[in-house]
Amino acid sequence: MALEKNGNGTTKSKHIVLTSHPNRFGPKPIPIHWGASDPLKRGAIIGTLTNSAQRNVIGSHSGAYGIYRALAVASGQLQADHRADLTNTAPADLVGPHAAWFDPQKIVSLDPFGALVGELYASLYETGYDIRPTIAVTQAHINMPELVEAIAKGRLQVDGKIMKQGGDLVVTKAAIEPVWYLPGIAQRLGVTESDLRRALFEQTGGMFPELVTRHDLHVFLPPIGGATVYVVGDPAAITDPTTPLAVRVHDECNGSDVFGSDICTCRPYLAHGIEACVQTAQEGGAGVIVYWRKEGRALGEVTKFLVYNARKRQEGGDRADAYFARTECVAGVQDMRFQELMPDVLHWLGITRIDRFISMSNMKYDAVIQSGIEIVERVPIPQDLIPLDAQVEIEAKKAAGYYSNGAVLSALGLAGVKGRDLSE
């Protein structure tokens, strides 16, 4: 129960439902048939709070930003029943539909129809359903000093279409919120759905009781960050197996990507990946950069900085042979990114073959090929792009068996770290 003020300044009690249960006699929400080819048969993803009887998922929209929505409502800046006006918000470039959209095993962590809800579910909107997009597609320019330098050195050309004067790169970009089909997530991770639900419920401090009380609801909108996709060149070329495609899958590293920290190779590798995508697009193909919000290997930035301190203060200084151990001592695990879910966004784009995969990560490579996407060539970061302070990181990667044009630093005595992943 909560208290709210009446117009005369007195208070009255207001009941808040903490857990919803299916009602045998009340209205039933629209069922979700994951993988159905007809979007109406598949069912709209409805996580809005304006009408609890319509909700057919656990959680709410906006990922991690749902908490800020709560603050806006609590402070009176946002009306709790506000419905988005989606006029003129349709995608700037259409993606799909592709065959993978209708395979319940290919895509389990996003809604392939998420950018098209305004058009696909217009009839439901007209009857009062509050359905919100989980994907938005727009067009933009991006500009990075590394691209300007690549033009100056002749590695990239100003063509007026993909790369413009001044180093402006034309891209199509998509923002994607997570939408988890729990049976598919469980299968992908090799666990039971009940164990997955229980762990999600317990490890979020019981934030989502419906995980254990509503087994009729199989879709979860987790309060985590999603991904941003940047497409260089003609998006239609992505699905054409006769044209070259370059892909960089990059996990967030704010310190390097934005602020230029030189303790890792993250920004240099990101810039190198974007350059490779531009080159491939200018050769008549396309390039794709997928940027995931998985800071610090999904361990978070606080844990990441604690590990930095521990590495630099250990006896003997920062060493490649202790790189992984320091992370595990602090976090209890070396990596929580679960790359098994990563290929979903590639399937959403309709990718079946990658000619140039700009990554040294075995976990990313294995996840992509195991999902059924062919990779022709793996491209490691060039040696001259590795910052001096990042040599420890790159040595540990190579010693762990990371792809590096066949070069593995076996002489470092790091056999104990084989197969581990540390890239951002």
Short mmCIF file of C-alpha atoms in Angstrom, two decimals:
data_model
loop_
_atom_site.label_atom_id
_atom_site.label_comp_id
_atom_site.label_asym_id
_atom_site.label_seq_id
_atom_site.Cartn_x
_atom_site.Cartn_y
_atom_site.Cartn_z
CA MET A 1 0.00 0.00 0.00
CA ALA A 2 1.18 3.56 -0.70
CA LEU A 3 -0.14 7.03 0.19
CA GLU A 4 -1.09 9.75 -2.25
CA LYS A 5 -2.44 13.26 -1.66
CA ASN A 6 -6.04 14.24 -2.29
CA GLY A 7 -6.85 17.58 -3.80
CA ASN A 8 -7.55 19.03 -0.34
CA GLY A 9 -4.09 18.12 0.95
CA THR A 10 -5.14 15.05 2.92
CA THR A 11 -3.84 11.61 2.11
CA LYS A 12 -5.53 8.44 1.02
CA SER A 13 -4.26 4.91 0.66
CA LYS A 14 -3.46 3.54 -2.77
CA HIS A 15 -2.98 -0.17 -3.40
CA ILE A 16 -0.16 -1.27 -5.67
CA VAL A 17 -0.17 -4.75 -7.19
CA LEU A 18 3.32 -6.21 -6.75
CA THR A 19 2.70 -9.52 -8.50
CA SER A 20 0.20 -10.28 -11.22
CA HIS A 21 -1.31 -13.74 -11.59
CA PRO A 22 -3.36 -15.15 -14.47
CA ASN A 23 -7.07 -14.78 -13.89
CA ARG A 24 -9.21 -17.66 -15.13
CA PHE A 25 -12.18 -15.37 -15.69
CA GLY A 26 -10.60 -12.02 -16.56
CA PRO A 27 -9.17 -10.83 -19.88
CA LYS A 28 -6.21 -12.79 -21.19
CA PRO A 29 -3.20 -10.98 -22.66
CA ILE A 30 -2.23 -11.56 -26.27
CA PRO A 31 -0.21 -14.80 -26.37
CA ILE A 32 3.30 -14.76 -27.82
CA HIS A 33 4.20 -17.54 -30.26
CA TRP A 34 7.92 -16.95 -30.64
CA GLY A 35 9.20 -17.62 -34.16
CA ALA A 36 5.85 -17.31 -35.93
CA SER A 37 6.20 -15.73 -39.39
CA ASP A 38 3.00 -13.69 -39.12
CA PRO A 39 3.68 -10.84 -36.65
CA LEU A 40 0.04 -10.84 -35.54
CA LYS A 41 0.19 -14.55 -34.82
CA ARG A 42 3.55 -14.11 -33.12
CA GLY A 43 1.97 -11.45 -30.92
CA ALA A 44 3.11 -7.95 -30.02
CA ILE A 45 5.57 -7.46 -27.15
CA ILE A 46 3.60 -5.48 -24.57
CA GLY A 47 5.57 -4.47 -21.51
CA THR A 48 3.92 -1.14 -20.87
CA LEU A 49 2.22 -0.36 -17.57
CA THR A 50 -0.79 1.65 -18.73
CA ASN A 51 -3.05 -1.42 -18.71
CA SER A 52 -1.90 -4.41 -16.65
CA ALA A 53 -4.42 -6.71 -18.35
CA GLN A 54 -2.65 -6.19 -21.70
CA ARG A 55 0.86 -6.99 -20.45
CA ASN A 56 2.20 -10.24 -21.84
CA VAL A 57 5.85 -10.04 -20.76
CA ILE A 58 7.84 -9.87 -17.54
CA GLY A 59 9.58 -6.56 -16.85
CA SER A 60 9.13 -3.31 -18.77
CA HIS A 61 10.51 -1.47 -21.76
CA SER A 62 13.62 0.73 -21.99
CA GLY A 63 16.15 -1.70 -20.54
CA ALA A 64 18.37 -0.02 -17.95
CA TYR A 65 16.61 3.28 -18.59
CA GLY A 66 13.34 2.03 -17.13
CA ILE A 67 14.65 3.14 -13.73
CA TYR A 68 15.02 6.72 -14.97
CA ARG A 69 11.44 6.52 -16.20
CA ALA A 70 10.41 5.60 -12.67
CA LEU A 71 12.25 8.65 -11.30
CA ALA A 72 10.54 10.89 -13.85
CA VAL A 73 7.13 9.54 -12.82
CA ALA A 74 7.92 9.80 -9.10
CA SER A 75 9.09 13.42 -9.45
CA GLY A 76 6.01 14.40 -11.45
CA GLN A 77 7.91 15.18 -14.66
CA LEU A 78 6.26 12.33 -16.57
CA GLN A 79 2.67 11.17 -16.52
CA ALA A 80 2.60 7.45 -15.76
CA ASP A 81 -0.04 6.87 -18.45
CA HIS A 82 1.81 8.73 -21.21
CA ARG A 83 1.54 7.00 -24.57
CA ALA A 84 4.22 7.62 -27.17
CA ASP A 85 3.20 9.41 -30.36
CA LEU A 86 4.97 7.37 -33.05
CA THR A 87 4.15 9.69 -35.94
CA ASN A 88 7.07 9.83 -38.41
CA THR A 89 9.22 7.53 -36.28
CA ALA A 90 9.30 4.67 -38.79
CA PRO A 91 12.75 3.23 -39.65
CA ALA A 92 14.87 5.39 -41.96
CA ASP A 93 15.96 2.18 -43.70
CA LEU A 94 14.13 -1.14 -43.64
CA VAL A 95 15.80 -4.24 -42.24
CA GLY A 96 14.32 -7.62 -43.15
CA PRO A 97 12.30 -9.62 -42.81
CA HIS A 98 14.85 -12.43 -43.07
CA ALA A 99 14.49 -16.18 -42.66
CA ALA A 100 16.22 -16.09 -39.26
CA TRP A 101 13.40 -13.94 -37.91
CA PHE A 102 11.12 -16.96 -38.01
CA ASP A 103 13.54 -19.46 -36.50
CA PRO A 104 12.95 -19.60 -32.72
CA GLN A 105 16.50 -20.88 -32.25
CA LYS A 106 18.29 -18.22 -34.31
CA ILE A 107 16.97 -15.17 -32.45
CA VAL A 108 16.15 -15.36 -28.73
CA SER A 109 17.44 -12.09 -27.24
CA LEU A 110 15.74 -9.40 -29.32
CA ASP A 111 12.41 -8.84 -31.04
CA PRO A 112 13.00 -8.97 -34.82
CA PHE A 113 9.74 -7.04 -35.35
CA GLY A 114 10.79 -4.42 -32.78
CA ALA A 115 11.33 -1.58 -35.27
CA LEU A 116 8.06 -2.10 -37.14
CA VAL A 117 5.44 -2.26 -34.39
CA GLY A 118 3.75 0.98 -35.47
CA GLU A 119 2.95 -0.53 -38.86
CA LEU A 120 2.54 -4.22 -38.05
CA TYR A 121 0.27 -3.73 -35.06
CA ALA A 122 -1.73 -0.72 -36.23
CA SER A 123 -5.01 -2.60 -35.66
CA LEU A 124 -4.08 -3.21 -32.03
CA TYR A 125 -3.12 0.43 -31.53
CA GLU A 126 -6.55 1.44 -32.76
CA THR A 127 -8.20 -0.70 -30.10
CA GLY A 128 -6.16 0.85 -27.29
CA TYR A 129 -3.08 -1.32 -26.96
CA ASP A 130 0.07 0.54 -25.87
CA ILE A 131 2.83 -1.17 -27.87
CA ARG A 132 6.29 0.35 -27.94
CA PRO A 133 9.21 -0.19 -30.30
CA THR A 134 12.28 -2.00 -28.99
CA ILE A 135 14.36 -1.14 -32.09
CA ALA A 136 14.80 2.20 -33.84
CA VAL A 137 16.63 2.71 -37.14
CA THR A 138 17.94 6.08 -38.32
CA GLN A 139 20.69 7.62 -40.45
CA ALA A 140 23.56 9.79 -39.32
CA HIS A 141 27.14 10.94 -39.83
CA ILE A 142 29.99 9.98 -37.53
CA ASN A 143 33.44 11.56 -37.41
CA MET A 144 36.54 10.18 -35.71
CA PRO A 145 40.11 11.54 -35.77
CA GLU A 146 41.35 8.09 -36.80
CA LEU A 147 39.23 8.20 -39.96
CA VAL A 148 40.50 11.67 -40.83
CA GLU A 149 44.04 10.36 -40.39
CA ALA A 150 43.27 7.34 -42.60
CA ILE A 151 42.11 9.71 -45.35
CA ALA A 152 45.24 11.84 -44.98
CA LYS A 153 47.43 8.74 -45.29
CA GLY A 154 45.53 7.43 -48.30
CA ARG A 155 44.03 4.32 -46.69
CA LEU A 156 40.50 5.68 -47.15
CA GLN A 157 39.10 7.72 -50.01
CA VAL A 158 36.60 10.58 -49.97
CA ASP A 159 33.91 9.33 -52.36
CA GLY A 160 31.19 11.82 -51.48
CA LYS A 161 28.70 9.06 -50.71
CA ILE A 162 30.13 6.85 -47.97
CA MET A 163 32.99 9.08 -46.85
CA LYS A 164 32.49 12.82 -47.26
CA GLN A 165 34.81 15.78 -47.08
CA GLY A 166 36.11 16.46 -43.60
CA GLY A 167 35.96 12.79 -42.64
CA ASP A 168 32.20 12.51 -42.15
CA LEU A 169 31.17 8.86 -42.45
CA VAL A 170 27.58 8.18 -43.55
CA VAL A 171 25.97 5.35 -41.59
CA THR A 172 22.64 3.70 -40.97
CA LYS A 173 22.34 2.92 -37.28
CA ALA A 174 19.95 0.92 -35.16
CA ALA A 175 19.41 0.97 -31.40
CA ILE A 176 18.26 -2.36 -29.99
CA GLU A 177 16.75 -3.06 -26.57
CA PRO A 178 16.97 -6.60 -25.17
CA VAL A 179 13.90 -8.82 -25.44
CA TRP A 180 14.59 -12.28 -24.03
CA TYR A 181 12.62 -15.38 -25.00
CA LEU A 182 13.38 -17.38 -21.86
CA PRO A 183 13.02 -20.91 -23.30
CA GLY A 184 15.44 -19.97 -26.09
CA ILE A 185 17.88 -18.25 -23.73
CA ALA A 186 17.90 -21.33 -21.49
CA GLN A 187 18.49 -23.65 -24.43
CA ARG A 188 21.31 -21.44 -25.73
CA LEU A 189 23.04 -21.52 -22.33
CA GLY A 190 22.40 -25.22 -21.75
CA VAL A 191 20.26 -24.82 -18.62
CA THR A 192 16.62 -25.48 -17.79
CA GLU A 193 14.16 -22.64 -18.06
CA SER A 194 13.16 -23.06 -14.41
CA ASP A 195 16.78 -22.78 -13.25
CA LEU A 196 17.24 -19.70 -15.42
CA ARG A 197 14.10 -18.07 -14.03
CA ARG A 198 15.10 -18.86 -10.44
CA ALA A 199 18.62 -17.42 -10.92
CA LEU A 200 17.27 -14.25 -12.56
CA PHE A 201 14.78 -13.82 -9.72
CA GLU A 202 17.27 -14.44 -6.93
CA GLN A 203 20.22 -12.52 -8.37
CA THR A 204 18.11 -9.40 -8.92
CA GLY A 205 16.99 -9.46 -5.29
CA GLY A 206 13.48 -10.57 -6.19
CA MET A 207 12.88 -7.56 -8.45
CA PHE A 208 10.80 -9.63 -10.87
CA PRO A 209 8.57 -12.06 -8.92
CA GLU A 210 6.73 -12.95 -12.13
CA LEU A 211 9.78 -14.93 -13.15
CA VAL A 212 8.73 -17.56 -10.63
CA THR A 213 4.98 -16.91 -10.43
CA ARG A 214 4.04 -16.52 -14.11
CA HIS A 215 5.28 -19.52 -16.04
CA ASP A 216 2.69 -18.66 -18.68
CA LEU A 217 4.81 -15.63 -19.61
CA HIS A 218 7.93 -16.63 -21.54
CA VAL A 219 9.33 -13.23 -22.57
CA PHE A 220 11.44 -11.04 -20.26
CA LEU A 221 12.54 -7.43 -20.79
CA PRO A 222 15.72 -7.30 -18.67
CA PRO A 223 16.93 -4.00 -17.16
CA ILE A 224 20.26 -4.08 -19.00
CA GLY A 225 21.89 -2.19 -21.83
CA GLY A 226 21.32 -3.27 -25.41
CA ALA A 227 23.33 -2.73 -28.59
CA THR A 228 23.82 -0.17 -31.33
CA VAL A 229 24.44 -1.30 -34.91
CA TYR A 230 26.28 0.89 -37.42
CA VAL A 231 25.95 -0.10 -41.07
CA VAL A 232 28.45 1.35 -43.56
CA GLY A 233 27.44 1.22 -47.22
CA ASP A 234 24.21 -0.10 -48.71
CA PRO A 235 22.31 -2.15 -46.09
CA ALA A 236 21.00 -4.36 -48.91
CA ALA A 237 24.57 -5.53 -49.56
CA ILE A 238 24.69 -7.15 -46.12
CA THR A 239 22.56 -10.08 -47.28
CA ASP A 240 24.18 -10.47 -50.71
CA PRO A 241 26.69 -13.34 -50.46
CA THR A 242 28.40 -12.17 -53.66
CA THR A 243 29.52 -8.87 -52.11
CA PRO A 244 32.16 -8.55 -49.37
CA LEU A 245 31.10 -7.92 -45.77
CA ALA A 246 33.26 -6.78 -42.86
CA VAL A 247 32.01 -7.06 -39.26
CA ARG A 248 33.37 -5.76 -35.97
CA VAL A 249 31.53 -6.89 -32.82
CA HIS A 250 32.71 -4.56 -30.06
CA ASP A 251 31.92 -4.66 -26.34
CA GLU A 252 31.81 -1.32 -24.58
CA CYS A 253 34.97 0.10 -23.00
CA ASN A 254 34.12 3.65 -21.99
CA GLY A 255 37.59 4.49 -20.68
CA SER A 256 39.26 3.65 -24.00
CA ASP A 257 36.44 4.12 -26.53
CA VAL A 258 35.54 7.61 -25.29
CA PHE A 259 38.37 8.88 -23.10
CA GLY A 260 41.35 7.26 -24.83
CA SER A 261 42.80 5.18 -21.99
CA ASP A 262 45.82 3.29 -23.30
CA ILE A 263 45.70 0.30 -20.93
CA CYS A 264 43.82 -1.75 -23.54
CA THR A 265 43.38 -2.00 -27.30
CA CYS A 266 39.66 -1.22 -27.31
CA ARG A 267 39.47 2.15 -29.08
CA PRO A 268 42.31 1.35 -31.50
CA TYR A 269 40.62 -1.92 -32.43
CA LEU A 270 37.23 -0.21 -32.77
CA ALA A 271 38.72 2.45 -35.05
CA HIS A 272 40.53 -0.22 -37.06
CA GLY A 273 37.26 -2.15 -37.39
CA ILE A 274 35.40 0.93 -38.63
CA GLU A 275 38.17 1.63 -41.14
CA ALA A 276 37.95 -1.95 -42.42
CA CYS A 277 34.18 -1.55 -42.76
CA VAL A 278 34.62 1.64 -44.78
CA GLN A 279 37.20 0.01 -47.05
CA THR A 280 34.91 -2.97 -47.63
CA ALA A 281 31.92 -0.72 -48.37
CA GLN A 282 33.97 1.32 -50.83
CA GLU A 283 34.86 -1.94 -52.58
CA GLY A 284 31.15 -2.45 -53.28
CA GLY A 285 30.26 -4.37 -50.15
CA ALA A 286 29.20 -3.29 -46.69
CA GLY A 287 30.46 -3.06 -43.16
CA VAL A 288 28.75 -3.64 -39.81
CA ILE A 289 29.85 -2.51 -36.36
CA VAL A 290 27.85 -3.92 -33.44
CA TYR A 291 28.48 -1.99 -30.22
CA TRP A 292 27.32 -3.80 -27.09
CA ARG A 293 26.75 -2.22 -23.65
CA LYS A 294 28.86 -4.79 -21.78
CA GLU A 295 31.33 -2.63 -19.88
CA GLY A 296 34.30 -4.45 -18.41
CA ARG A 297 33.37 -7.85 -19.89
CA ALA A 298 29.88 -7.24 -18.42
CA LEU A 299 31.44 -7.12 -14.94
CA GLY A 300 30.92 -3.36 -14.75
CA GLU A 301 33.25 -0.40 -14.54
CA VAL A 302 33.68 -0.49 -10.75
CA THR A 303 34.97 -4.08 -10.92
CA LYS A 304 37.11 -3.14 -13.90
CA PHE A 305 38.86 -0.32 -12.06
CA LEU A 306 39.37 -2.50 -8.98
CA VAL A 307 41.11 -5.02 -11.21
CA TYR A 308 43.28 -2.27 -12.70
CA ASN A 309 44.43 -1.34 -9.20
CA ALA A 310 45.10 -4.95 -8.23
CA ARG A 311 47.09 -5.61 -11.40
CA LYS A 312 49.34 -2.61 -11.00
CA ARG A 313 49.96 -3.09 -7.27
CA GLN A 314 50.76 -6.79 -7.36
CA GLU A 315 54.29 -7.94 -6.70
CA GLY A 316 56.28 -7.77 -9.90
CA GLY A 317 53.96 -5.18 -11.44
CA ASP A 318 51.37 -5.65 -14.20
CA ARG A 319 52.09 -9.01 -15.84
CA ALA A 320 50.46 -11.02 -18.60
CA ASP A 321 50.66 -14.25 -16.58
CA ALA A 322 48.53 -12.72 -13.80
CA TYR A 323 46.07 -10.86 -16.04
CA PHE A 324 43.15 -13.27 -15.75
CA ALA A 325 43.79 -14.26 -12.15
CA ARG A 326 43.36 -10.70 -10.86
CA THR A 327 39.96 -10.41 -12.52
CA GLU A 328 38.78 -13.71 -11.09
CA CYS A 329 40.00 -12.79 -7.61
CA VAL A 330 37.88 -9.63 -7.61
CA ALA A 331 34.81 -10.74 -9.60
CA GLY A 332 34.78 -14.50 -9.04
CA VAL A 333 34.63 -15.02 -12.80
CA GLN A 334 36.69 -13.79 -15.72
CA ASP A 335 33.92 -12.87 -18.15
CA MET A 336 30.13 -12.53 -18.01
CA ARG A 337 29.38 -11.35 -21.54
CA PHE A 338 27.89 -14.65 -22.74
CA GLN A 339 28.73 -14.27 -26.40
CA GLU A 340 26.27 -17.10 -27.13
CA LEU A 341 23.55 -14.43 -27.36
CA MET A 342 25.58 -12.01 -29.48
CA PRO A 343 24.92 -13.51 -32.97
CA ASP A 344 21.19 -12.75 -32.70
CA VAL A 345 21.74 -9.22 -33.96
CA LEU A 346 23.68 -10.57 -36.95
CA HIS A 347 20.77 -12.87 -37.78
CA TRP A 348 18.38 -9.92 -37.43
CA LEU A 349 20.42 -8.16 -40.11
CA GLY A 350 20.17 -11.22 -42.34
CA ILE A 351 23.91 -12.01 -42.28
CA THR A 352 24.85 -15.51 -43.43
CA ARG A 353 28.51 -14.93 -44.34
CA ILE A 354 31.23 -12.60 -43.02
CA ASP A 355 34.24 -12.08 -45.27
CA ARG A 356 36.33 -10.10 -42.77
CA PHE A 357 35.69 -10.65 -39.06
CA ILE A 358 37.62 -7.91 -37.26
CA SER A 359 38.32 -9.71 -33.99
CA MET A 360 40.89 -11.87 -32.24
CA SER A 361 38.35 -13.24 -29.75
CA ASN A 362 37.78 -16.98 -29.86
CA MET A 363 34.55 -16.65 -27.88
CA LYS A 364 33.07 -14.26 -30.44
CA TYR A 365 34.32 -16.32 -33.38
CA ASP A 366 33.00 -19.59 -31.95
CA ALA A 367 29.61 -18.06 -31.13
CA VAL A 368 29.19 -16.71 -34.66
CA ILE A 369 30.14 -19.88 -36.53
CA GLN A 370 28.17 -22.10 -34.15
CA SER A 371 25.10 -20.00 -34.93
CA GLY A 372 25.44 -20.96 -38.59
CA ILE A 373 27.20 -17.87 -39.98
CA GLU A 374 30.29 -18.48 -42.10
CA ILE A 375 33.48 -16.50 -41.39
CA VAL A 376 36.02 -16.39 -44.23
CA GLU A 377 38.84 -14.37 -42.64
CA ARG A 378 39.73 -13.24 -39.12
CA VAL A 379 41.55 -9.91 -38.84
CA PRO A 380 43.70 -9.20 -35.75
CA ILE A 381 44.64 -5.68 -34.67
CA PRO A 382 47.80 -4.47 -36.42
CA GLN A 383 50.83 -4.36 -34.13
CA ASP A 384 51.45 -0.66 -34.73
CA LEU A 385 47.98 0.21 -33.31
CA ILE A 386 48.65 -1.39 -29.90
CA PRO A 387 49.33 1.26 -27.19
CA LEU A 388 52.48 0.76 -25.10
CA ASP A 389 50.51 0.27 -21.88
CA ALA A 390 48.35 -2.38 -23.59
CA GLN A 391 51.21 -4.76 -24.31
CA VAL A 392 50.34 -6.81 -21.21
CA GLU A 393 46.81 -7.30 -22.49
CA ILE A 394 47.81 -8.30 -26.00
CA GLU A 395 50.50 -10.69 -24.75
CA ALA A 396 47.97 -12.40 -22.49
CA LYS A 397 45.55 -12.69 -25.42
CA LYS A 398 48.10 -14.30 -27.68
CA ALA A 399 49.30 -16.63 -24.93
CA ALA A 400 45.69 -17.69 -24.38
CA GLY A 401 45.49 -18.83 -27.99
CA TYR A 402 43.80 -15.80 -29.50
CA TYR A 403 43.92 -15.50 -33.26
CA SER A 404 46.93 -13.45 -34.34
CA ASN A 405 47.86 -14.57 -37.85
CA GLY A 406 49.12 -17.82 -36.32
CA ALA A 407 51.44 -16.07 -33.86
CA VAL A 408 51.06 -17.41 -30.32
CA LEU A 409 53.46 -16.35 -27.55
CA SER A 410 54.01 -19.83 -26.15
CA ALA A 411 57.31 -18.78 -24.56
CA LEU A 412 55.54 -16.73 -21.89
CA GLY A 413 54.73 -19.81 -19.80
CA LEU A 414 51.00 -19.05 -19.71
CA ALA A 415 49.58 -22.49 -20.48
CA GLY A 416 47.18 -22.10 -17.56
CA VAL A 417 45.22 -19.36 -19.29
CA LYS A 418 44.50 -21.19 -22.52
CA GLY A 419 41.06 -20.60 -23.94
CA ARG A 420 40.19 -17.63 -21.72
CA ASP A 421 38.75 -14.43 -23.11
CA LEU A 422 39.69 -10.91 -22.12
CA SER A 423 38.90 -8.62 -25.00
CA GLU A 424 36.41 -5.80 -24.55
#
